[in-house]
């Protein structure tokens, strides 16, 4: 009964006119950036973050969440129609989806993606509603030692799931943590790494880092390597799949939903990993493995269900532990903080309308996405004809104006330029900016709980090993680090993310 009462509170919040409106705006923008290769939900959320500061907290978070899971839907449209995934997790959908389109079955492929995404999103929202409260109650029993070990585990696991070199991912996290220490010491107020600049006394602005690293840097990279985009597709017909298609879709959708719901809570690229894992599972269990890569509908339904389920369940660690499982979730942490809310287990009791309203809005968003995606396919494909040289300067200008409007401080715009250039250099060196952002967000939390635990234990570092939960979490962190550097695992990671790069 308590769950039903909470959901009633959530739907009453989510169905407020302004919340439905901004949920629609979020999923619409999410679909658009999912369709357009090279932008992505991380850059979009980073650049739209400044304009949400004037919103009510629940409205801002509903819109930003809509952008994220809306991008999972949009990425499949161009993957199927023109073999160009708009979102990284849709790369595997292109393998069979585009083959179906070439055979004149684009309608069935798009319907499979939309139906699978809706079912997975709905189920994952239920999983989120059921799993989050008990996990939050457990988290309330954590002390500083447990939180330190948990944050450390999250950072290490994000290295394991990151693309490319493990050493580079570790270096990016260390650099992010270092940037997080800039400003005044949390206990003594002593300035650290400010180099005489008074603007740095309050620390580096989160929005500037996010917009620079994920907005400007990605745009510079895409302008350098503009992809050829040709939309040659006849009018899509027969959007409703046949009886045989529906029969073949059911099991992959269910398996993909379960797999995505489980992998979505993992730090790093859980949604990308889920879609590739789902494709591998479907190919292995299929009675027709020879059809995969040649237009098997299971190769569309399974991965699309998996990445959408993962997108929803990635909110579980954010809402219950305050830990981001993905760069977009790190941006959501920033959105919580700038609205004066500390993400973590207290949100469910301190801000119940926000917590349950956000969960309920995901179901509304999934309904809106089904209504948006199939009827407007022609619009999404036409968007691909917008030249990057026109689109990207407008995006940067919008992001700079939004960031400047927060505090009317030109220093924030200079910071965007600095982190944009730094992010571009790191990308050219083969380093991912995502671990850096996770380190920047979680670094202060790591430092605070480390020092708090040592103060309570009067400097005794063994407190991290003598408390059972902390010791288990540290052991898992060490195991994850060992796994990440094993040659066999490293080769497997490279294979999994080949399509994503």
Coordinates of C-alpha atoms in Angstrom, one line a residue:
X1 CA 0.0 0.0 0.0
X2 CA 2.9 2.4 0.8
X3 CA 4.2 1.9 -2.7
X4 CA 0.8 2.6 -4.3
X5 CA 0.5 5.8 -2.1
X6 CA 4.0 6.9 -3.2
X7 CA 3.2 6.2 -6.9
X8 CA 0.0 8.2 -6.5
X9 CA 2.1 11.1 -5.2
X10 CA 4.5 10.7 -8.1
X11 CA 1.8 10.7 -10.8
X12 CA 0.1 13.7 -9.2
X13 CA 3.4 15.6 -9.4
X14 CA 4.3 14.3 -12.9
X15 CA 0.9 15.2 -14.4
X16 CA 1.2 18.9 -13.4
X17 CA 0.9 20.9 -16.6
X18 CA 4.5 22.3 -16.5
X19 CA 6.0 18.9 -15.7
X20 CA 4.2 17.2 -18.6
X21 CA 5.2 20.1 -20.9
X22 CA 8.9 19.9 -20.0
X23 CA 8.8 16.1 -20.1
X24 CA 7.6 16.5 -23.7
X25 CA 10.4 19.0 -24.4
X26 CA 13.0 16.7 -22.9
X27 CA 12.0 13.6 -24.9
X28 CA 11.6 15.7 -28.0
X29 CA 15.2 17.1 -27.6
X30 CA 16.5 13.7 -26.6
X31 CA 15.0 12.1 -29.8
X32 CA 16.6 14.9 -31.9
X33 CA 20.1 14.6 -30.4
X34 CA 19.7 10.8 -30.6
X35 CA 19.1 11.1 -34.3
X36 CA 21.9 13.6 -35.0
X37 CA 25.3 11.8 -34.8
X38 CA 28.0 13.5 -32.9
X39 CA 26.0 15.5 -30.3
X40 CA 24.6 12.9 -27.9
X41 CA 22.7 13.2 -24.7
X42 CA 25.7 14.1 -22.5
X43 CA 26.6 17.2 -24.5
X44 CA 23.0 18.2 -24.7
X45 CA 22.3 17.9 -21.0
X46 CA 25.5 19.7 -20.2
X47 CA 24.6 22.6 -22.5
X48 CA 21.0 22.8 -21.3
X49 CA 21.9 22.6 -17.7
X50 CA 22.2 26.4 -17.2
X51 CA 18.7 27.2 -18.4
X52 CA 17.1 24.7 -16.0
X53 CA 18.4 26.6 -12.9
X54 CA 15.3 28.9 -13.0
X55 CA 12.9 25.9 -13.0
X56 CA 11.5 24.1 -10.0
X57 CA 13.9 21.2 -9.1
X58 CA 11.4 18.4 -10.1
X59 CA 10.7 20.1 -13.5
X60 CA 14.4 20.5 -14.3
X61 CA 15.2 16.9 -13.5
X62 CA 12.2 15.6 -15.4
X63 CA 13.3 17.4 -18.5
X64 CA 17.0 16.4 -18.2
X65 CA 16.0 12.8 -17.6
X66 CA 13.7 12.9 -20.7
X67 CA 16.7 14.0 -22.8
X68 CA 18.7 11.0 -21.7
X69 CA 16.2 8.2 -22.3
X70 CA 14.8 10.0 -25.3
X71 CA 18.2 9.8 -27.0
X72 CA 18.1 6.0 -26.6
X73 CA 14.9 6.0 -28.8
X74 CA 16.2 8.5 -31.3
X75 CA 19.5 6.7 -31.9
X76 CA 17.7 3.7 -33.4
X77 CA 15.9 5.7 -36.1
X78 CA 18.9 6.7 -38.2
X79 CA 20.7 3.4 -37.3
X80 CA 17.8 1.5 -39.1
X81 CA 17.1 3.9 -41.9
X82 CA 20.6 5.1 -43.0
X83 CA 23.0 2.8 -41.1
X84 CA 24.3 5.7 -39.0
X85 CA 23.7 5.3 -35.3
X86 CA 22.9 8.6 -33.6
X87 CA 23.6 7.3 -30.1
X88 CA 26.5 4.9 -29.2
X89 CA 24.2 2.2 -27.8
X90 CA 22.3 2.1 -31.2
X91 CA 25.4 0.9 -33.0
X92 CA 24.5 -2.7 -32.7
X93 CA 20.9 -2.0 -33.9
X94 CA 22.2 -0.9 -37.2
X95 CA 23.6 -4.4 -37.9
X96 CA 20.2 -6.0 -38.6
X97 CA 17.9 -2.9 -38.5
X98 CA 19.5 -1.4 -41.7
X99 CA 19.4 -4.8 -43.4
X100 CA 15.7 -4.9 -42.7
X101 CA 15.3 -1.4 -44.2
X102 CA 17.2 -2.4 -47.3
X103 CA 14.8 -5.4 -47.7
X104 CA 11.8 -3.0 -47.6
X105 CA 11.0 -3.8 -43.9
X106 CA 12.0 -0.5 -42.3
X107 CA 8.5 -0.2 -40.8
X108 CA 8.8 -3.5 -39.0
X109 CA 12.3 -2.7 -37.7
X110 CA 11.2 0.8 -36.4
X111 CA 8.1 -0.7 -34.8
X112 CA 10.2 -3.5 -33.1
X113 CA 12.6 -0.8 -31.7
X114 CA 9.7 1.4 -30.5
X115 CA 7.7 -1.5 -28.9
X116 CA 10.7 -3.0 -27.3
X117 CA 11.9 0.3 -26.0
X118 CA 8.4 1.1 -24.5
X119 CA 8.0 -2.3 -22.8
X120 CA 11.6 -2.2 -21.5
X121 CA 11.2 1.4 -20.3
X122 CA 7.9 0.6 -18.5
X123 CA 9.3 -2.5 -16.8
X124 CA 12.5 -0.8 -15.8
X125 CA 10.5 2.1 -14.3
X126 CA 8.7 -0.5 -12.2
X127 CA 12.0 -2.0 -11.2
X128 CA 13.3 1.4 -10.2
X129 CA 10.1 2.1 -8.1
X130 CA 10.4 -1.2 -6.3
X131 CA 14.2 -1.5 -5.8
X132 CA 15.0 2.1 -4.9
X133 CA 13.3 2.5 -1.5
X134 CA 14.8 -0.6 0.2
X135 CA 18.2 0.2 -1.2
X136 CA 17.9 3.8 0.1
X137 CA 17.0 2.4 3.6
X138 CA 20.2 0.2 3.5
X139 CA 22.3 3.2 2.4
X140 CA 21.0 5.3 5.4
X141 CA 23.0 2.9 7.6
X142 CA 26.3 3.7 5.8
X143 CA 28.9 5.7 7.7
X144 CA 31.8 7.7 6.2
X145 CA 34.0 4.6 5.9
X146 CA 31.4 2.7 3.9
X147 CA 30.7 5.7 1.6
X148 CA 34.4 6.2 0.9
X149 CA 34.7 2.5 -0.1
X150 CA 31.5 2.7 -2.1
X151 CA 32.6 5.8 -4.1
X152 CA 36.0 4.2 -4.7
X153 CA 34.4 1.0 -6.0
X154 CA 32.2 3.1 -8.3
X155 CA 35.2 4.9 -9.8
X156 CA 37.2 1.6 -10.2
X157 CA 34.3 -0.2 -11.9
X158 CA 33.8 2.8 -14.3
X159 CA 37.5 2.1 -15.3
X160 CA 36.7 -1.5 -16.0
X161 CA 33.8 -0.6 -18.2
X162 CA 35.5 2.3 -20.0
X163 CA 36.7 2.0 -23.6
X164 CA 40.4 2.0 -24.5
X165 CA 43.4 1.9 -22.2
X166 CA 42.8 1.1 -18.5
X167 CA 45.8 3.3 -17.6
X168 CA 44.4 6.3 -19.5
X169 CA 40.9 5.8 -17.8
X170 CA 42.6 5.8 -14.4
X171 CA 44.6 8.9 -15.3
X172 CA 41.4 10.7 -16.3
X173 CA 39.7 9.8 -13.0
X174 CA 42.8 11.1 -11.1
X175 CA 42.8 14.3 -13.1
X176 CA 39.0 14.7 -12.4
X177 CA 39.6 14.2 -8.7
X178 CA 42.5 16.8 -8.8
X179 CA 40.2 19.4 -10.5
X180 CA 37.6 18.6 -7.7
X181 CA 40.1 19.7 -5.0
X182 CA 40.5 23.2 -6.5
X183 CA 39.2 25.8 -4.1
X184 CA 39.0 26.2 -0.3
X185 CA 39.7 23.2 1.9
X186 CA 36.4 21.7 3.2
X187 CA 37.5 21.8 6.8
X188 CA 40.1 24.5 7.2
X189 CA 39.1 26.9 4.4
X190 CA 42.8 27.0 3.2
X191 CA 42.9 27.9 -0.6
X192 CA 44.2 25.0 -2.7
X193 CA 45.4 25.3 -6.4
X194 CA 43.8 28.7 -6.8
X195 CA 47.0 30.4 -8.2
X196 CA 45.9 33.7 -6.8
X197 CA 42.6 33.7 -8.8
X198 CA 39.8 34.8 -6.6
X199 CA 37.3 33.1 -9.0
X200 CA 38.7 29.7 -8.1
X201 CA 38.2 30.1 -4.3
X202 CA 34.7 28.5 -4.7
X203 CA 36.1 25.7 -6.8
X204 CA 35.8 25.1 -10.6
X205 CA 32.3 25.6 -11.9
X206 CA 30.7 22.2 -12.7
X207 CA 28.7 23.6 -15.6
X208 CA 31.8 25.0 -17.3
X209 CA 33.6 21.7 -17.0
X210 CA 30.6 19.8 -18.4
X211 CA 29.9 22.1 -21.3
X212 CA 33.5 22.4 -22.2
X213 CA 34.4 18.7 -22.0
X214 CA 31.2 17.3 -23.6
X215 CA 29.9 20.2 -25.6
X216 CA 32.8 22.1 -27.1
X217 CA 35.3 19.3 -27.3
X218 CA 32.9 16.9 -29.0
X219 CA 31.9 19.6 -31.5
X220 CA 35.5 20.3 -32.4
X221 CA 36.1 16.6 -32.9
X222 CA 33.0 16.2 -35.1
X223 CA 33.9 19.3 -37.2
X224 CA 37.3 17.7 -37.8
X225 CA 35.8 14.4 -38.9
X226 CA 32.4 15.2 -40.3
X227 CA 30.6 12.0 -41.2
X228 CA 28.9 11.7 -44.6
X229 CA 25.2 11.7 -44.1
X230 CA 22.9 10.6 -46.9
X231 CA 19.3 10.0 -46.3
X232 CA 18.0 8.0 -49.2
X233 CA 15.0 6.1 -47.9
X234 CA 11.6 5.6 -49.5
X235 CA 8.4 6.3 -47.6
X236 CA 8.2 3.9 -44.6
X237 CA 5.2 1.6 -44.8
X238 CA 3.7 -1.2 -42.7
X239 CA 4.7 0.1 -39.3
X240 CA 2.8 -2.6 -37.5
X241 CA 4.8 -5.9 -37.5
X242 CA 3.3 -9.1 -38.8
X243 CA 2.1 -11.9 -36.5
X244 CA 5.4 -13.8 -37.2
X245 CA 7.4 -10.7 -36.3
X246 CA 5.5 -10.3 -33.1
X247 CA 6.0 -13.9 -32.2
X248 CA 9.8 -13.6 -32.7
X249 CA 10.0 -10.3 -30.9
X250 CA 8.5 -11.3 -27.5
X251 CA 11.4 -13.4 -26.0
X252 CA 14.2 -11.0 -27.2
X253 CA 12.3 -8.1 -25.7
X254 CA 11.9 -9.9 -22.3
X255 CA 15.5 -11.1 -22.2
X256 CA 16.8 -7.6 -23.3
X257 CA 14.7 -5.9 -20.6
X258 CA 16.1 -8.2 -17.9
X259 CA 19.7 -7.9 -19.1
X260 CA 19.5 -4.1 -19.5
X261 CA 17.8 -3.6 -16.1
X262 CA 20.7 -5.5 -14.4
X263 CA 23.6 -3.9 -16.4
X264 CA 22.2 -0.3 -16.2
X265 CA 23.2 0.1 -12.5
X266 CA 26.9 -0.5 -13.4
X267 CA 29.2 2.5 -13.5
X268 CA 30.5 3.4 -17.0
X269 CA 28.8 2.6 -20.3
X270 CA 26.1 0.2 -18.9
X271 CA 23.6 1.0 -21.6
X272 CA 26.1 0.4 -24.4
X273 CA 27.3 -2.8 -22.8
X274 CA 23.7 -3.9 -22.4
X275 CA 22.9 -3.5 -26.1
X276 CA 26.0 -5.4 -27.2
X277 CA 25.4 -8.2 -24.6
X278 CA 21.8 -8.5 -25.6
X279 CA 22.8 -9.0 -29.3
X280 CA 25.3 -11.6 -28.4
X281 CA 22.8 -13.5 -26.2
X282 CA 20.1 -13.4 -28.9
X283 CA 22.5 -14.7 -31.6
X284 CA 23.6 -17.5 -29.3
X285 CA 20.1 -18.7 -28.3
X286 CA 18.5 -18.2 -31.7
X287 CA 17.4 -21.2 -33.9
X288 CA 18.4 -19.0 -36.9
X289 CA 21.9 -17.6 -36.0
X290 CA 22.7 -17.3 -39.7
X291 CA 20.1 -14.6 -40.1
X292 CA 21.9 -12.2 -37.7
X293 CA 23.5 -9.4 -39.7
X294 CA 21.1 -10.1 -42.6
X295 CA 17.9 -8.7 -41.1
X296 CA 16.9 -10.7 -38.0
X297 CA 14.2 -8.8 -36.1
X298 CA 15.5 -10.3 -32.9
X299 CA 18.7 -8.3 -33.5
X300 CA 16.7 -5.1 -33.3
X301 CA 14.2 -5.9 -30.5
X302 CA 16.7 -7.3 -28.0
X303 CA 19.4 -4.6 -28.0
X304 CA 16.8 -1.7 -28.2
X305 CA 15.0 -3.2 -25.2
X306 CA 18.3 -3.6 -23.3
X307 CA 19.6 -0.1 -23.8
X308 CA 16.3 1.5 -22.8
X309 CA 16.0 -0.6 -19.7
X310 CA 19.5 0.3 -18.8
X311 CA 18.8 4.0 -19.3
X312 CA 16.0 3.8 -16.7
X313 CA 17.8 1.7 -14.1
X314 CA 20.9 3.8 -14.2
X315 CA 18.9 6.2 -12.0
X316 CA 18.9 3.6 -9.2
X317 CA 22.4 4.4 -7.8
X318 CA 21.9 8.1 -8.4
X319 CA 18.6 8.3 -6.4
X320 CA 19.5 5.9 -3.7
X321 CA 23.3 6.4 -3.2
X322 CA 24.0 9.7 -4.9
X323 CA 26.5 7.9 -7.2
X324 CA 26.3 8.5 -11.0
X325 CA 26.5 5.4 -13.2
X326 CA 27.0 7.4 -16.4
X327 CA 28.3 10.8 -17.4
X328 CA 24.7 12.0 -17.9
X329 CA 24.0 10.9 -14.3
X330 CA 27.0 12.9 -13.2
X331 CA 25.4 15.9 -14.8
X332 CA 22.2 15.0 -12.9
X333 CA 24.1 15.1 -9.7
X334 CA 25.2 18.6 -10.6
X335 CA 21.5 19.5 -11.3
X336 CA 20.5 18.2 -7.8
X337 CA 23.3 20.2 -6.1
X338 CA 22.6 23.5 -7.9
X339 CA 19.0 23.2 -6.8
X340 CA 20.1 22.8 -3.2
X341 CA 19.3 19.1 -3.0
X342 CA 21.9 16.5 -1.9
X343 CA 21.5 13.4 -4.0
X344 CA 21.4 10.2 -2.0
X345 CA 19.3 8.1 0.4
X346 CA 17.7 11.1 2.1
X347 CA 16.0 12.3 -1.1
X348 CA 13.3 9.8 -0.8
X349 CA 12.3 11.1 2.7
X350 CA 13.2 14.8 2.3
X351 CA 11.9 15.3 -1.2
X352 CA 9.3 12.5 -1.8
X353 CA 7.4 14.5 -4.5
X354 CA 10.6 15.0 -6.5
X355 CA 11.7 11.4 -6.1
X356 CA 8.4 9.7 -7.0
X357 CA 7.5 12.5 -9.5
X358 CA 10.7 11.8 -11.4
X359 CA 10.0 8.1 -11.5
X360 CA 6.4 8.6 -12.7
X361 CA 7.5 11.0 -15.4
X362 CA 9.6 8.2 -17.0
X363 CA 6.4 6.3 -17.8
X364 CA 4.8 9.4 -19.2
X365 CA 8.0 10.0 -21.2
X366 CA 7.9 6.5 -22.6
X367 CA 4.3 7.0 -23.8
X368 CA 5.3 10.3 -25.4
X369 CA 8.2 8.8 -27.1
X370 CA 6.1 6.1 -28.8
X371 CA 3.7 8.8 -30.0
X372 CA 6.6 11.0 -31.2
X373 CA 9.0 8.5 -32.9
X374 CA 6.9 6.6 -35.4
X375 CA 4.7 9.4 -36.8
X376 CA 7.6 11.8 -37.2
X377 CA 10.2 9.6 -38.8
X378 CA 10.3 11.9 -41.9
X379 CA 11.1 14.9 -39.7
X380 CA 14.0 13.1 -37.9
X381 CA 15.6 12.0 -41.2
X382 CA 15.3 15.6 -42.6
X383 CA 17.2 16.9 -39.6
X384 CA 20.3 15.0 -40.9
X385 CA 20.5 17.5 -43.8
X386 CA 21.4 20.4 -41.5
X387 CA 25.1 21.1 -42.1
X388 CA 27.3 20.7 -39.0
X389 CA 29.0 24.1 -39.9
X390 CA 25.6 25.8 -39.2
X391 CA 24.3 23.6 -36.4
X392 CA 27.4 23.5 -34.1
X393 CA 28.2 27.3 -33.8
X394 CA 24.6 27.9 -32.8
X395 CA 24.9 25.2 -30.1
X396 CA 28.1 26.7 -28.7
X397 CA 26.7 30.2 -28.7
X398 CA 23.6 29.0 -26.9
X399 CA 25.7 27.1 -24.3
X400 CA 27.9 30.1 -23.7
X401 CA 25.0 32.5 -23.2
X402 CA 23.3 30.0 -20.8
X403 CA 26.4 29.6 -18.7
X404 CA 27.2 33.3 -18.6
X405 CA 23.6 34.0 -17.5
X406 CA 24.0 32.0 -14.3
X407 CA 26.3 34.4 -12.5
X408 CA 27.0 37.0 -15.2
X409 CA 30.7 36.2 -14.9
X410 CA 32.8 36.2 -18.0
X411 CA 35.2 33.9 -16.2
X412 CA 32.8 31.0 -16.7
X413 CA 32.8 31.5 -20.4
X414 CA 36.7 31.5 -20.4
X415 CA 36.5 28.2 -18.4
X416 CA 34.2 26.7 -21.1
X417 CA 36.9 27.5 -23.7
X418 CA 39.7 26.1 -21.6
X419 CA 37.9 22.8 -20.8
X420 CA 36.8 22.6 -24.4
X421 CA 40.4 22.8 -25.7
X422 CA 41.6 20.5 -22.9
X423 CA 38.8 18.0 -23.8
X424 CA 39.7 18.1 -27.5
X425 CA 43.4 17.5 -26.7
X426 CA 42.5 14.5 -24.4
X427 CA 40.3 13.0 -27.1
X428 CA 43.1 13.3 -29.7
X429 CA 45.4 11.5 -27.2
X430 CA 42.9 8.7 -27.0
X431 CA 41.6 9.6 -23.5
X432 CA 37.9 9.5 -22.6
X433 CA 36.5 12.7 -20.9
X434 CA 33.7 10.6 -19.2
X435 CA 35.9 9.2 -16.4
X436 CA 37.3 12.7 -15.8
X437 CA 33.8 14.1 -15.2
X438 CA 33.0 11.2 -12.8
X439 CA 36.2 11.9 -10.9
X440 CA 35.4 15.6 -10.8
X441 CA 31.9 14.9 -9.3
X442 CA 32.8 12.1 -7.0
X443 CA 36.2 13.4 -5.9
X444 CA 34.9 15.9 -3.3
X445 CA 32.6 13.2 -1.9
X446 CA 35.6 10.8 -1.8
X447 CA 37.7 13.3 0.1
X448 CA 35.0 14.4 2.5
X449 CA 34.2 10.8 3.6
X450 CA 37.9 9.8 3.8
X451 CA 38.7 12.7 6.1
X452 CA 35.4 12.3 8.1
X453 CA 36.2 8.6 8.7
X454 CA 39.7 9.4 9.8
X455 CA 38.5 12.2 12.2
X456 CA 36.0 9.8 13.8
X457 CA 38.6 7.0 14.1
X458 CA 41.2 9.5 15.3
X459 CA 43.6 8.9 12.4
X460 CA 43.3 5.1 12.5
X461 CA 43.2 4.0 8.8
X462 CA 42.3 0.4 9.7
X463 CA 38.7 1.6 10.1
X464 CA 38.2 1.0 6.4
X465 CA 39.1 -2.7 6.9
X466 CA 37.6 -3.4 10.3
X467 CA 34.1 -2.3 9.3
X468 CA 32.6 -5.3 7.4
X469 CA 30.7 -3.5 4.7
X470 CA 33.6 -1.2 4.0
X471 CA 36.1 -4.1 3.8
X472 CA 33.8 -6.0 1.4
X473 CA 33.5 -2.9 -0.9
X474 CA 37.3 -2.3 -0.9
X475 CA 37.9 -6.0 -1.7
X476 CA 35.4 -5.7 -4.7
X477 CA 37.3 -2.5 -5.8
X478 CA 40.6 -4.3 -5.8
X479 CA 39.1 -7.3 -7.6
X480 CA 37.6 -4.9 -10.2
X481 CA 41.0 -3.2 -10.7
X482 CA 42.7 -6.6 -11.2
X483 CA 40.1 -7.7 -13.7
X484 CA 40.5 -4.4 -15.6
X485 CA 44.2 -5.0 -16.2
X486 CA 44.0 -8.7 -17.1
X487 CA 45.0 -9.1 -20.8
X488 CA 42.0 -11.3 -21.7
X489 CA 39.5 -8.9 -20.2
X490 CA 41.2 -6.0 -21.8
X491 CA 40.9 -7.6 -25.3
X492 CA 37.3 -8.4 -24.6
X493 CA 36.6 -4.7 -23.7
X494 CA 38.2 -3.6 -27.0
X495 CA 36.0 -6.0 -29.0
X496 CA 32.8 -4.9 -27.2
X497 CA 33.4 -1.2 -27.8
X498 CA 34.7 -1.4 -31.4
X499 CA 31.4 -0.4 -32.9
X500 CA 31.1 2.5 -30.4
X501 CA 34.3 4.3 -31.3

